[in-house]
Structures are given as C-alpha cells and as structure tokens.
Amino acid sequence: MTPSLLRAERLTLAVLMCGVAALALSDFVSPFYWLLSTVATLFRLWRGPSLQLSEMQASFVGWFGFVWVIFELFLGRALVVAFTDFLLILAFAIVVEAATPRNHLHRMLVGLFLLLAGAVLTDSVLYAVPLFAMMWFLWRAAACLYGMNLPGGDLPAMPLRHEVRWMFLMLAATAVLFVVLPRFEFHSLLKPAQPRMETSGFSDLVQLGDFARSLDARVAMRVEPLNLTPAGINSFRKWTLGRYWRGAVLSRFTGSGWQKVTAPRQSHLGAGEDLVFADGEAMAVALYREASDHSYIQIPQGILRIRDLPQGIQTDEAATVQFSRAPSRRLRLLMDVAWANTPEAAQGPQRWEREQTHIPGALRNWVKPYAANSADQVQVLARISAELRGWTYDLNAPIDSENPISSFLKLKRGHCELYATTMALAARTLGIPSRVVNGYLGGDWNEIGDFLQIRHLHAHSWVEVWVNGRWKRMDATPASRSGLLSLSFPRFDQLWESVKLGWYRYVLEFQNSDRVNVIKALWQSIRVYGEWLLSALLAAAVVMLLWRYGRAIRLHFPAHHGGTLWPVLDRWLTRRGVLRAQHQPLRDTAVPEGVSPESWERFVCKWEAQSYGRESLWKKHDLKRHLRALLKTTDTISSNVLR
Amino acid sequence: MAYDPADLKLPHWLLRSLDALVAIHIPLGFGWWVGFTRPGIIFIAALLGVWAAALYSGNNLLYLCGAMMTAITAAAIVQAARLLKRFPDLGPLLPLLQVNSVTVLRKYTDLQEPASAVVGIEWHCVEECFSLRGRCEGDRVRLEGKMKPQSRGIYRCSKLLLSSDAPLGLFLLALERRGKGEVVVMPEPAVWNPDGHNGNNLSGQQLNGGDEWLDLRGYVPGDSLSRVHWRKASGDIREWKVKRFASEMERPHERLLRVDLRMPAGASAAAFERLLARVWFWVLEQGSSGQLILGQDSFDLGNSAQSAALQRAIAAAHPESLPASGEGGLLLTVSDDS
C-alpha cells in the first residue's frame, strides 16, 4: 500500500469515527453498537488494511444490520433507537470493508450523515469535539483523495503548519456564520432531542415514598440573571436564597399517596406568547430546564411573567403551569421575577381539598391533643407545624409502605413528603382546606459561572392551606434538611456545569435576539479593552514583522554575530596551526592540521552559506558541532585509509 | 481524483445529470468562473440539505454543521483563488518552439505560497492555444505539457486561462488573466548545403562516402537520424551528436549568409517559409561563428546578446521590398525549388 493510500485509509476512517463519536453522545444510542465500530477501527488501524471484507461481504453485514433492526422493532425497541443501531451497524460494515475509492467515499458520506444525525439526537456540549475534529479530518481526507491517482503520481500532503492556519480561519468563519445567519423556527421536529430525564414526585399520581428518597446530584434546572453586571448578579444571588420553586399541586389524598385533580377550567397559551402573573419592578432571569419526564414548569416565588413561551402551555386554577406535553429537549424560559410576589390561585378551595375520607385514624388521634385546648385552628396548625419541625429529617427512615403515616408518626423521622402529607391531613382534620405542592427549594450557587443550579436533590414537598381567604404556604419539614443538602461540589463540577450552561446559552439557545447582544457585548468589550486590544495587535504585528524580516535584520548587523563566532573559529584555527588575518576570508586560509582538504572545503561552503543568509545563522554551539564533525570525519577517513 | 460519485455505482441517468451540472461554469466577474466537480455537486447538495434542515428547524447544532461545511467550501474556494491569482507567469518559462514539432515542456518554478494542486493552463494567443498543466508540489510548481505550433511567428499571449479544482477536488475555479509573455516559434529547419543541393535529397551513403567520421557536432532538428551517433546519445536530445564526415569537412564553409527577403512575382508563401527554414538550419549548424544578414538586419552569431534578437527576427520575418544589404557571402533568395 502506497503512503497516500495509507493516509487516505486513516483519514477517511477518522472522518467516519467523528460521525460515530457524535452519534455516540446521544443518549438514544446503545454503547455496544458504537463500540463495535470503534473497536473495529482500532483493530484496523493496528493491523492495517489486511483486515478487511470484500464489498460483497460488507454489504451482507449491512443487510444483516437492516434485518436485525427490523427484528429489534418487532421486539419493541423504540424507532429512534433502532435507527441509530442501524446507522452504527452500517458504520461497522464500512470500517471493515476493503479500502477502495468507493469505500473512502462511503466513509466520508456516512461520517457526515452520522454527524448530522447526532445534531438531532444529542445536545451535549461534547458534540463540539467531533464536529470540529470532523472539520479537520474532512478537509485533510478530501485533500488527500484529491491528490491521488493523478497523472505524474500522487501529490504530496500539505504541511501541517499551513493547514492549521487555514483551520483557524475556518473556525472563525464557522463562528461568524453561526452568529450572523437568521433563525426561522418553522418546526421543532429536528430540534436536538434527548431521552427525558426520569424524575419522581412530579407526576399527577404520587405514592408516598417514591419522592426524593435518594440524593440525586443531577442538575434539573440552571437559572441565571440576564443582567450580568456584578450588581445584577449579587441581587440575583440574594434572591435565590431559600426560594421555593412551585411545581405539581396535588389535592386528593388516596390513602397511600396524592393525586392531582384535573381542574374543570384550564387556560391555554401558545408558543411565543407571554404568561403574565402580575406587574411590577422585575428582574429578568433565564431558566434552562432539562428535558424531564414531567411537563411541569417550576414557578419561583416572586414570578411576574414568563416571556416568549417556547412551547404551548396550560394553566389551571391551582396556578400550576404545564407544557401541553413534556418536552423532549432542553428549553430556555425567560422569566421576570420580583422579590415577593406569589402567584395567586384563581379560585378558593375545592371540595377535594377538604376531603377527610382517607385520613388514617392514627393521625386523627395524633392531632386531637393539639386541638383540645384551642379554638383557633390556625394556631393549632402552627403548633403542629412547630412540633413536626422538631422531628428528624431522614431520607431512609424505615417507613411501612402499607401505613406510611402511622409509621411516620411512630418513628418521628422521615422525608419532606411525609411531613407535608402529615401537615396537610392535620389541616383537613382541623377543617382547613389543604393541598400538597411538589417542587424545589433552594439550590446551589455556581461560583464560576455565577448562576443557580437546582439539582434533583433539591426537590421538596410542602403544604398550602386556605387561611384568611387565601392559600398560605406552610413548610413543616425540619430545618436539618437544608443542612443535609448543603453539599459542596468540587470545583471541576462547577466548571463543567458552567461550560454546559455556556453551551446552552450561546449555542443551543442562540436566537435572533442574541445576535444584537453579541454585537453589543463585542462593542462593549472593544470599548473597555480597546487599548489593550490595540496594544496586543501592535505587539502581534511587531512579532510578525520580526519573524518575517528577522533574518534580513540579522544580516544587516553582521558584525554582532560575526563578532561572536569569528573569535571561536580563530582560536580553533590557531590550535590547528593556521593564523588568519582579520581581513582574510575563510576560503583563503590554509587547511588546518588534521583536516582533509575535502572536508575543509565542505565546511567553508557551509560557513559561507550561513554567513550570507542562504541557510539559517549558526550559533556558537552550531559552530562547535560543525568543527567536531569536521575532525570526526577526518579521523574516520584517516582510519579507513590506514586500514 | 480518487473519489468520484461514479464509484458509488449511481444510475447512469444520475451521472449524466451530474455531468450536465459539471458543465455549468458560473461567471463571477473580473475574469473568474466557478463550477463544480461531481463530488462537489454531491457536497453542495448535502450542504443545501443541511441548511434547509437548519433553517426549517432552528436547530443550532445543524446551524453549526452547516456553518462548518460552508466554511470548508469558502476556504477551498479562497485557497484555489489565491493559488490561481498568484500562479507564476509562464512567459519566461516557455521554450523556443518549432513549427510542426512537439516540444515537451517540463520546467520547475517557485510558488509564492505552498500548494498541493494541479492547475490547468490554457495559453491563448491569436494564432493558437496551448494546453499545459502546472503540478504544484509544496512551494514549487512543475509545468508540464506538449506544444506543437502550426505556424511560424512570435505568439503573444492574449489571455491566460487558469483553472483548478484544488485543494479538495470539489469546486472548479477558473481565472482568465491578462496574458503576459510571448513564445517564439521558429521554422522547421530544412537541411541544405551551400552548393545548392537540398539536404533532404542527400543520401547517407553520399555523405558518408564509406569514410570514418571525423568529428561530431550538436544535433540540429532536421538532421538525418542516420547521422546521429547513437552510442554517444543519451535520453536528452540536447546531448545528441551528429557525425561529420570528411567530404563535409572538405567543403569550404561560408561564414556569411545574406538572405534576400523579397518575394519574386508568383512565388508562394510556402517558398518564403522554405527560405526561412534553410536560414534557420544554417544558423543552427553554424553554432557560434558566422554572420547573418536577414534582409536589412545584420546579426553576429558569435554575439550571444544578439541570439535572441536573431531568433525573433527569423520567427517574425516577412517579405520585404528591399534586397539584402551588404555584399559577398552566400546569398539565399526565395525560390520555388520544392
């Protein structure tokens, strides 16, 4: 195999593997299938093209993949997963196929197609790696294939330094095109999708005990202020402290859990519309929501409005906000928030928020002593809340799943869901309408990216009770919960989350409106850092000029350089019995002792070549090396002659 | 090109359609044209598909893919444009040509910027068009091609058409540059001897006369191949030697040739060309000694500074109304002796 063929083989394999890597980032893809292609590629690179199947055999592998995927579909595999399986089996067949021109073309086309499929099936920040690697390898592979089989032989490859310069230009062009081109969102079918993240507690039917039982550190939402000045960030950070994010509202107690009762009246809003809760002085924030298996939008305390809804939503009388269907991709929600506004429920309590049918007897008995000495039920409820807050927060309390409330009352330990349930049922026992709200509380602050991260472990459950003609939030969970959840994450994790947020903000969610912001930010940066930028440009220009004309400048001042090397050479010549006059060129001096005339002639030629700029100038150690070589060569010749 | 959609065993009608698209060259203005190769059409179709999907969906990753492919396209076109724009002028590189003879060109020159490409060159002049190829290998370019002019003269380049599908083989970029330089086309030398015989009629036997050859001279196009000393010949035609025999050496060599460029009544243009063919043979045979008076102009063959002027004068010679200047020497006139 010629070097060009070997290069083409490696480069086209690299193009294909970039595509495989892009698709492998998708959560839809089974690791087995992408590992198949990867291992085959590594094996092929190791063993060379001797490991190959004929075109016919490879096409059989492809057809087998097709039949296999049909079989998988019959077994119930999701269509999108089966599709990615087929693509990767195809990639495997192409990897092991004989390296013909047709195979090279196959590799490049399939690699590109896999990259495009990856653009729809993943939104990972790591997608940038195969994308830009593809740019490099596609360029090199195409250039290599172009230069092959030409009359007069294959063309040599371009030097890497030259290609790298062009690669930077292409990267810059890619960035400019990405920013400048307009966005027209006609349809979201081809938006980057991902499997919805599994959560608990945000469905319309929740069993006691399946909510936040373990500390899941996966991030559910990232929230950042749009005002990125230090004052804006500080203000936002204060705002996030102890903030409740309201999600599912569950009103009917089933005895073993809670159920949402679908409100008879719901209002719908379409994509692009604004959802307004109240007016007032607002702080604009952006919430990046991961794709979850539930459709609830977490509404923070102090919400004023949600602007430019990315998908259609529905709201009900309990002031819950849901997407019409759970989105299968990450979404950005632009919110205006204030310090203290709470979304008001449109209506008073419903009959199912007063139901006492499934309240366990143990709880009624437990409430009785608190209610005995007071006629003010609200005070009683406050005392119950205080009592509960004195108990122990424990995610792994051995709760009896048959009688969870009785078990909880006996153990006096449990998680927030049990506290909220107990509180809500106690309120109903006292005749106060109540309901349980599932959402998030708090979050951790990312010091690097200056934004709030809300993880699954921040999921929380609390109660809303109807007091004095309005719904009032009561949280009976012990304060030890916040201590338990105040985990510190390593700096690397914070950095990685910042990178992800940057990817979502500047790449995935880049919109027409962001273009103006980018230009404004650039202009602002130029204004602020203009002097530094100018200095850097001038410095770069000077360095480039020196780089380009350095040799000429050095030749312009030969005395300095000659002054350093001539004495060394003269000393060496003196030791070898030659005394050179200062004006005497080296060519006119006698041949030093112990040096053959031929070697000396070659040395003089080299000396002149570097002196007159045909070759790079010698330094002191270069001269010494040449002088040593001169003696060595002469010695070798002498010894050969003696033999 | 090692990657061609034809390798994918596409249906014939599709390949024909691709070729129809390949034939389209879109003018860009200022002498530039752009076209596509077969893989280039596939690439552009893929690029359009990606952009359509990106614009339709608003998927920013598809935007990135489209931007990446567009950047590759733009870089390929810009690289090709820079290559064509900075491609060296051919004028100084073109050799002396001879009518009806194939001259194989194979010369190296430097490139301003390293490239790995093949450039198609069309050297247009009023009389003809020569198709050459520049093979760029790093920072130098090798000019290759065969040139076979049909008529004598000085060909001035009217336009230079450069085209290349480098560096990726996807887009064919062509540039029409203003022509520079010229190429001198000499007549085909006609062998003759000063005794009035046409050299073409002399057989080898007559010249050899059964003698040993006395010395060697350089080969001149038109010399009989039977007189070439093949044992001393190498692959390079410039090193060929022609045997000179005693009978030739005995003839007195006339060092002055006067050429009367007047056209006698009824003489044909072919006769004028034959005259110049003999003159050129004489010049080549003389080497560096002798004097030529061509019409009114005099040239000393020993003066190397005049040799280019002499070649141009012969190549551009046309009938005159005055007799050859000077006196003595050998006089050549137009004659219908074919």
XYZ file of C-alpha atoms in Angstrom, chain A residues 159-612:
454
model
C 2.493 20.845 5.620
C 0.525 20.786 8.863
C 1.534 24.337 9.767
C -0.088 25.644 6.612
C -3.236 23.601 7.183
C -3.559 24.625 10.832
C -3.578 28.282 9.800
C -6.447 27.604 7.445
C -8.224 25.594 10.092
C -8.258 28.620 12.398
C -9.686 30.703 9.581
C -12.393 28.098 9.024
C -13.218 28.056 12.722
C -13.563 31.827 12.673
C -15.738 31.640 9.559
C -17.912 28.996 11.225
C -18.398 31.206 14.275
C -19.247 34.251 12.162
C -21.745 32.324 10.034
C -23.327 30.834 13.122
C -23.888 34.257 14.645
C -24.875 36.126 11.506
C -27.345 33.776 9.870
C -31.004 34.349 10.711
C -33.143 31.846 12.581
C -36.539 30.794 11.295
C -38.163 28.277 13.555
C -40.872 26.737 11.413
C -40.947 23.373 13.061
C -39.230 21.795 16.021
C -39.136 18.232 14.727
C -35.430 18.446 14.018
C -34.500 20.162 17.265
C -31.873 18.377 19.343
C -33.726 15.754 21.338
C -32.731 13.675 24.299
C -34.458 10.990 26.341
C -36.426 12.658 29.109
C -34.712 12.552 32.450
C -36.547 10.377 34.962
C -37.771 12.227 37.997
C -40.038 11.368 40.883
C -42.762 13.325 42.615
C -43.769 15.404 39.625
C -46.424 13.153 38.211
C -50.129 13.591 38.775
C -50.271 10.492 40.941
C -47.633 10.218 43.640
C -47.280 7.297 46.030
C -45.861 8.165 49.381
C -42.261 7.134 49.483
C -41.313 7.481 45.834
C -40.284 11.080 46.103
C -36.728 12.251 46.708
C -35.619 9.188 48.578
C -32.031 9.462 47.429
C -29.695 12.373 46.868
C -29.572 12.655 43.125
C -26.995 15.272 42.138
C -28.109 15.568 38.514
C -28.979 19.123 37.599
C -32.627 19.722 36.764
C -32.519 23.452 36.110
C -29.945 26.180 35.751
C -31.028 29.729 36.410
C -29.027 32.831 35.647
C -29.732 36.556 35.638
C -29.830 38.358 32.333
C -28.222 41.371 33.938
C -24.649 40.150 34.150
C -23.207 43.172 35.919
C -21.759 42.463 39.383
C -24.700 44.283 40.993
C -27.184 42.283 38.973
C -25.518 39.009 39.875
C -25.384 39.923 43.591
C -29.004 40.880 43.616
C -29.960 37.648 41.871
C -27.876 35.577 44.253
C -29.680 37.080 47.228
C -32.987 36.474 45.511
C -32.253 32.752 45.074
C -31.636 32.097 48.771
C -34.340 29.816 50.208
C -36.504 30.287 47.149
C -39.415 27.899 46.596
C -40.000 26.668 43.033
C -43.580 25.542 42.758
C -44.379 22.551 40.526
C -47.152 19.942 40.865
C -50.130 20.678 43.119
C -51.765 17.517 44.477
C -55.152 17.831 46.165
C -56.723 14.436 46.636
C -55.351 12.085 49.272
C -55.779 8.438 48.206
C -54.728 6.804 51.462
C -51.329 5.758 50.104
C -50.438 8.875 48.177
C -51.644 12.009 46.437
C -53.470 12.594 43.224
C -53.931 15.671 41.163
C -57.496 16.525 40.381
C -57.812 17.935 36.910
C -59.357 21.336 37.201
C -62.535 21.808 35.210
C -61.254 25.066 33.836
C -57.872 25.326 32.189
C -56.439 28.060 30.077
C -54.029 27.506 27.218
C -51.303 29.677 25.805
C -49.435 29.063 22.582
C -45.738 29.211 21.794
C -44.367 32.722 21.627
C -46.970 34.200 23.964
C -46.324 35.688 27.416
C -47.756 34.266 30.618
C -48.426 37.173 32.984
C -48.968 36.664 36.719
C -48.538 40.217 37.950
C -46.924 43.524 37.136
C -44.143 45.254 38.960
C -40.465 46.007 39.001
C -38.827 42.965 37.567
C -35.534 41.200 37.444
C -35.077 39.201 34.236
C -33.766 35.674 34.602
C -33.273 32.794 32.210
C -34.142 29.290 33.317
C -32.606 26.383 31.413
C -34.778 23.361 32.006
C -33.513 19.847 31.336
C -35.829 17.509 29.456
C -37.785 15.675 32.166
C -40.436 13.040 32.125
C -42.919 15.544 33.574
C -44.346 18.605 31.934
C -44.414 20.962 34.944
C -42.768 24.342 34.769
C -41.300 25.226 38.160
C -42.620 28.633 39.105
C -40.480 30.558 41.593
C -41.784 32.725 44.392
C -41.941 36.237 43.064
C -42.784 35.320 39.484
C -44.230 38.164 37.442
C -44.304 36.775 33.946
C -42.856 34.205 31.570
C -41.928 35.744 28.265
C -41.935 34.214 24.806
C -43.026 30.711 25.733
C -41.029 28.128 23.772
C -43.956 25.698 23.634
C -47.665 25.761 24.305
C -48.676 25.583 27.973
C -51.784 25.141 30.087
C -52.539 26.667 33.478
C -55.239 25.787 35.939
C -56.954 27.234 38.976
C -54.274 25.908 41.303
C -51.805 28.168 39.485
C -49.790 25.277 38.178
C -48.181 25.684 34.774
C -47.571 22.747 32.493
C -46.402 22.273 28.956
C -49.061 20.702 26.807
C -46.754 17.694 26.554
C -43.452 17.016 28.269
C -40.709 18.495 26.029
C -38.077 16.074 24.810
C -35.340 18.652 24.812
C -33.771 21.298 26.931
C -35.667 24.561 26.949
C -34.956 28.108 27.935
C -37.614 30.035 29.797
C -37.281 33.777 30.129
C -38.858 34.942 33.379
C -39.410 38.280 35.045
C -39.307 37.886 38.796
C -39.706 40.106 41.813
C -38.795 39.623 45.432
C -42.114 38.605 46.931
C -44.955 38.080 44.551
C -46.709 34.735 44.813
C -48.991 33.531 42.066
C -52.496 33.681 43.326
C -54.740 30.752 42.755
C -57.690 31.853 40.747
C -60.220 30.115 42.923
C -60.806 29.103 46.527
C -60.611 25.564 47.827
C -62.426 22.788 46.044
C -64.317 20.035 47.792
C -61.485 17.516 47.275
C -59.215 19.866 49.142
C -61.423 19.382 52.195
C -61.890 15.612 51.864
C -61.176 13.656 55.008
C -62.191 10.202 53.785
C -58.792 8.537 53.693
C -57.214 10.242 56.689
C -55.755 7.474 58.908
C -57.121 7.133 62.440
C -53.616 7.341 63.889
C -53.273 10.846 62.518
C -56.668 11.971 63.824
C -55.667 10.697 67.244
C -52.291 12.429 66.995
C -53.917 15.757 66.153
C -56.520 15.634 68.922
C -54.242 16.710 71.819
C -53.136 19.784 69.861
C -56.696 20.778 69.083
C -58.066 20.127 72.550
C -57.081 23.340 74.264
C -57.531 25.869 71.487
C -60.375 27.113 69.436
C -58.140 28.879 66.897
C -57.434 26.176 64.344
C -54.708 28.222 62.679
C -52.803 28.397 65.940
C -53.267 24.672 66.344
C -51.856 24.177 62.871
C -48.898 26.392 63.738
C -48.246 24.301 66.863
C -48.402 21.107 64.826
C -46.003 22.591 62.332
C -43.626 23.573 65.117
C -43.849 20.067 66.559
C -43.091 18.486 63.199
C -40.151 20.797 62.610
C -38.636 19.436 65.791
C -38.537 15.905 64.442
C -35.734 14.299 62.461
C -35.271 14.614 58.728
C -34.302 11.192 57.386
C -34.447 10.094 53.780
C -34.055 6.424 54.670
C -36.404 6.060 57.602
C -37.882 2.515 57.683
C -41.410 3.591 56.809
C -44.078 0.912 56.493
C -45.403 1.301 52.968
C -48.833 -0.084 53.965
C -49.389 2.507 56.687
C -46.855 5.222 55.968
C -48.430 7.983 58.087
C -48.901 5.784 61.145
C -45.376 4.513 60.781
C -44.057 8.061 60.395
C -45.912 9.302 63.459
C -44.454 6.476 65.452
C -40.863 6.875 64.216
C -40.936 10.691 64.166
C -38.472 10.653 61.323
C -38.886 10.774 57.570
C -38.555 12.891 54.489
C -40.314 16.062 53.384
C -43.147 14.288 51.618
C -44.232 12.644 54.890
C -44.027 15.927 56.759
C -46.080 17.665 54.074
C -48.663 14.882 53.993
C -48.993 14.848 57.759
C -49.341 18.605 57.823
C -51.931 18.660 55.023
C -54.012 15.897 56.573
C -53.752 17.515 60.014
C -55.097 20.744 58.477
C -58.007 18.890 56.917
C -58.704 17.181 60.244
C -58.975 20.648 61.715
C -61.285 21.660 58.868
C -58.781 23.741 56.966
C -58.589 23.042 53.226
C -55.097 21.991 52.211
C -53.046 20.537 49.416
C -49.522 19.308 48.854
C -47.159 21.079 46.482
C -44.130 19.372 44.980
C -41.290 21.497 43.675
C -37.781 22.578 44.529
C -36.318 24.543 47.387
C -33.080 26.466 47.220
C -30.311 25.185 45.012
C -26.552 25.587 44.961
C -24.682 28.564 43.610
C -22.119 28.036 40.879
C -19.210 30.286 41.828
C -17.523 30.031 38.457
C -20.447 30.742 36.186
C -22.441 32.844 38.690
C -25.707 31.024 38.312
C -28.066 28.895 40.366
C -28.090 25.153 39.910
C -31.152 23.281 41.030
C -30.489 19.583 41.301
C -32.847 16.709 41.843
C -31.703 16.509 45.436
C -33.259 19.946 45.952
C -36.714 18.524 45.239
C -39.069 19.342 48.068
C -42.638 18.949 49.223
C -44.678 21.443 51.249
C -48.255 22.379 52.019
C -50.635 25.137 51.055
C -53.503 25.789 53.451
C -56.529 28.025 52.939
C -56.316 30.629 55.671
C -57.957 34.018 55.781
C -59.270 33.740 52.292
C -56.053 32.851 50.579
C -53.656 29.999 50.127
C -50.760 30.157 52.533
C -47.573 28.126 52.200
C -46.516 26.115 55.252
C -43.391 24.023 55.362
C -43.226 21.577 58.275
C -40.000 19.892 57.207
C -37.245 20.204 59.855
C -34.518 22.710 59.187
C -31.978 19.912 59.302
C -32.954 19.202 55.692
C -31.101 22.224 54.413
C -28.036 21.185 56.411
C -28.231 17.723 54.946
C -28.500 19.028 51.414
C -25.869 21.727 51.613
C -23.361 19.599 49.771
C -20.281 21.182 48.300
C -19.452 20.126 44.808
C -15.882 20.044 43.523
C -14.611 22.950 41.513
C -14.328 20.793 38.439
C -18.041 20.018 38.655
C -18.802 23.727 38.839
C -16.555 24.426 35.876
C -18.175 21.661 33.853
C -21.658 22.952 34.701
C -20.561 26.435 33.624
C -19.339 25.076 30.317
C -22.653 23.309 29.840
C -24.595 26.452 30.610
C -22.399 28.394 28.183
C -23.146 25.772 25.523
C -26.893 26.012 26.153
C -26.873 29.766 26.292
C -24.572 30.600 23.400
C -25.070 27.641 21.106
C -28.213 25.615 21.650
C -30.438 28.529 22.538
C -28.848 31.165 20.378
C -31.622 33.191 18.808
C -32.038 36.221 16.630
C -32.323 38.443 19.676
C -28.977 37.174 20.954
C -27.194 38.444 17.862
C -27.730 42.023 18.909
C -26.495 41.155 22.389
C -23.373 39.557 20.951
C -22.660 42.635 18.853
C -23.341 44.888 21.822
C -21.091 42.771 24.039
C -18.368 42.867 21.402
C -18.662 46.614 21.065
C -18.641 46.988 24.836
C -15.562 44.791 25.076
C -13.830 46.795 22.382
C -14.634 49.994 24.231
C -13.458 48.630 27.550
C -10.481 46.636 26.352
C -9.793 48.719 23.235
C -6.419 49.976 24.417
C -5.317 46.517 25.433
C -6.578 45.136 22.163
C -4.690 47.761 20.192
C -1.536 47.056 22.176
C -1.921 43.338 21.581
C -2.423 43.907 17.863
C 0.636 46.137 17.687
C 2.691 43.595 19.624
C 1.493 40.833 17.328
C 2.374 42.942 14.290
C 5.872 43.614 15.647
C 6.381 39.913 16.387
C 5.202 39.012 12.896
C 7.484 41.572 11.300
C 10.418 40.319 13.332
C 9.526 36.781 12.388
C 9.324 37.668 8.739
C 12.245 40.029 8.409
C 14.365 38.721 11.276
C 16.881 37.123 9.005
C 17.274 40.261 6.959
C 17.726 42.318 10.119
C 20.280 39.901 11.448
C 22.139 40.057 8.158
C 22.002 43.821 8.342
C 24.035 43.705 11.548
C 26.565 41.020 10.774
C 29.225 42.484 12.995
C 27.425 41.481 16.122
C 27.008 37.905 15.066
C 30.399 37.630 13.366
C 31.971 39.102 16.408
C 30.747 36.243 18.468
C 31.719 33.421 16.101
C 34.975 34.575 14.495
C 36.992 34.532 17.736
C 35.857 30.972 18.400
C 36.803 29.912 14.888
C 40.083 31.814 15.021
C 41.049 30.143 18.290
C 40.265 26.771 16.793
C 42.297 27.583 13.663
C 45.246 28.735 15.777
C 45.177 25.456 17.649
C 45.297 23.742 14.274
C 48.291 25.763 13.091
C 46.526 28.381 10.979
C 46.825 32.045 11.709
C 44.126 34.019 9.957
C 44.456 37.724 9.345
C 41.389 39.744 10.340
C 40.573 40.736 6.765
C 41.198 37.267 5.370
C 38.135 35.307 4.271
C 37.961 31.734 5.392
C 38.213 30.477 1.836
C 41.705 31.916 1.534
C 43.088 30.417 4.715
C 45.237 27.288 4.710
C 43.741 23.906 5.505
C 44.041 23.319 9.250
C 46.111 20.434 10.555
C 44.347 17.118 10.846
C 41.598 18.139 8.461
C 41.288 16.735 4.970
C 41.050 19.348 2.192
C 37.681 17.948 1.028
C 36.152 18.190 4.495
C 37.588 21.668 4.914
C 36.134 22.715 1.562
C 32.709 21.440 2.588
C 32.980 23.217 5.921
C 33.914 26.506 4.228
C 30.912 26.160 1.902
C 28.601 25.648 4.854
C 30.175 28.555 6.710
C 29.607 30.839 3.767
C 26.087 29.565 3.261
C 25.093 30.559 6.770
C 27.097 33.789 6.688
C 25.451 35.034 3.505
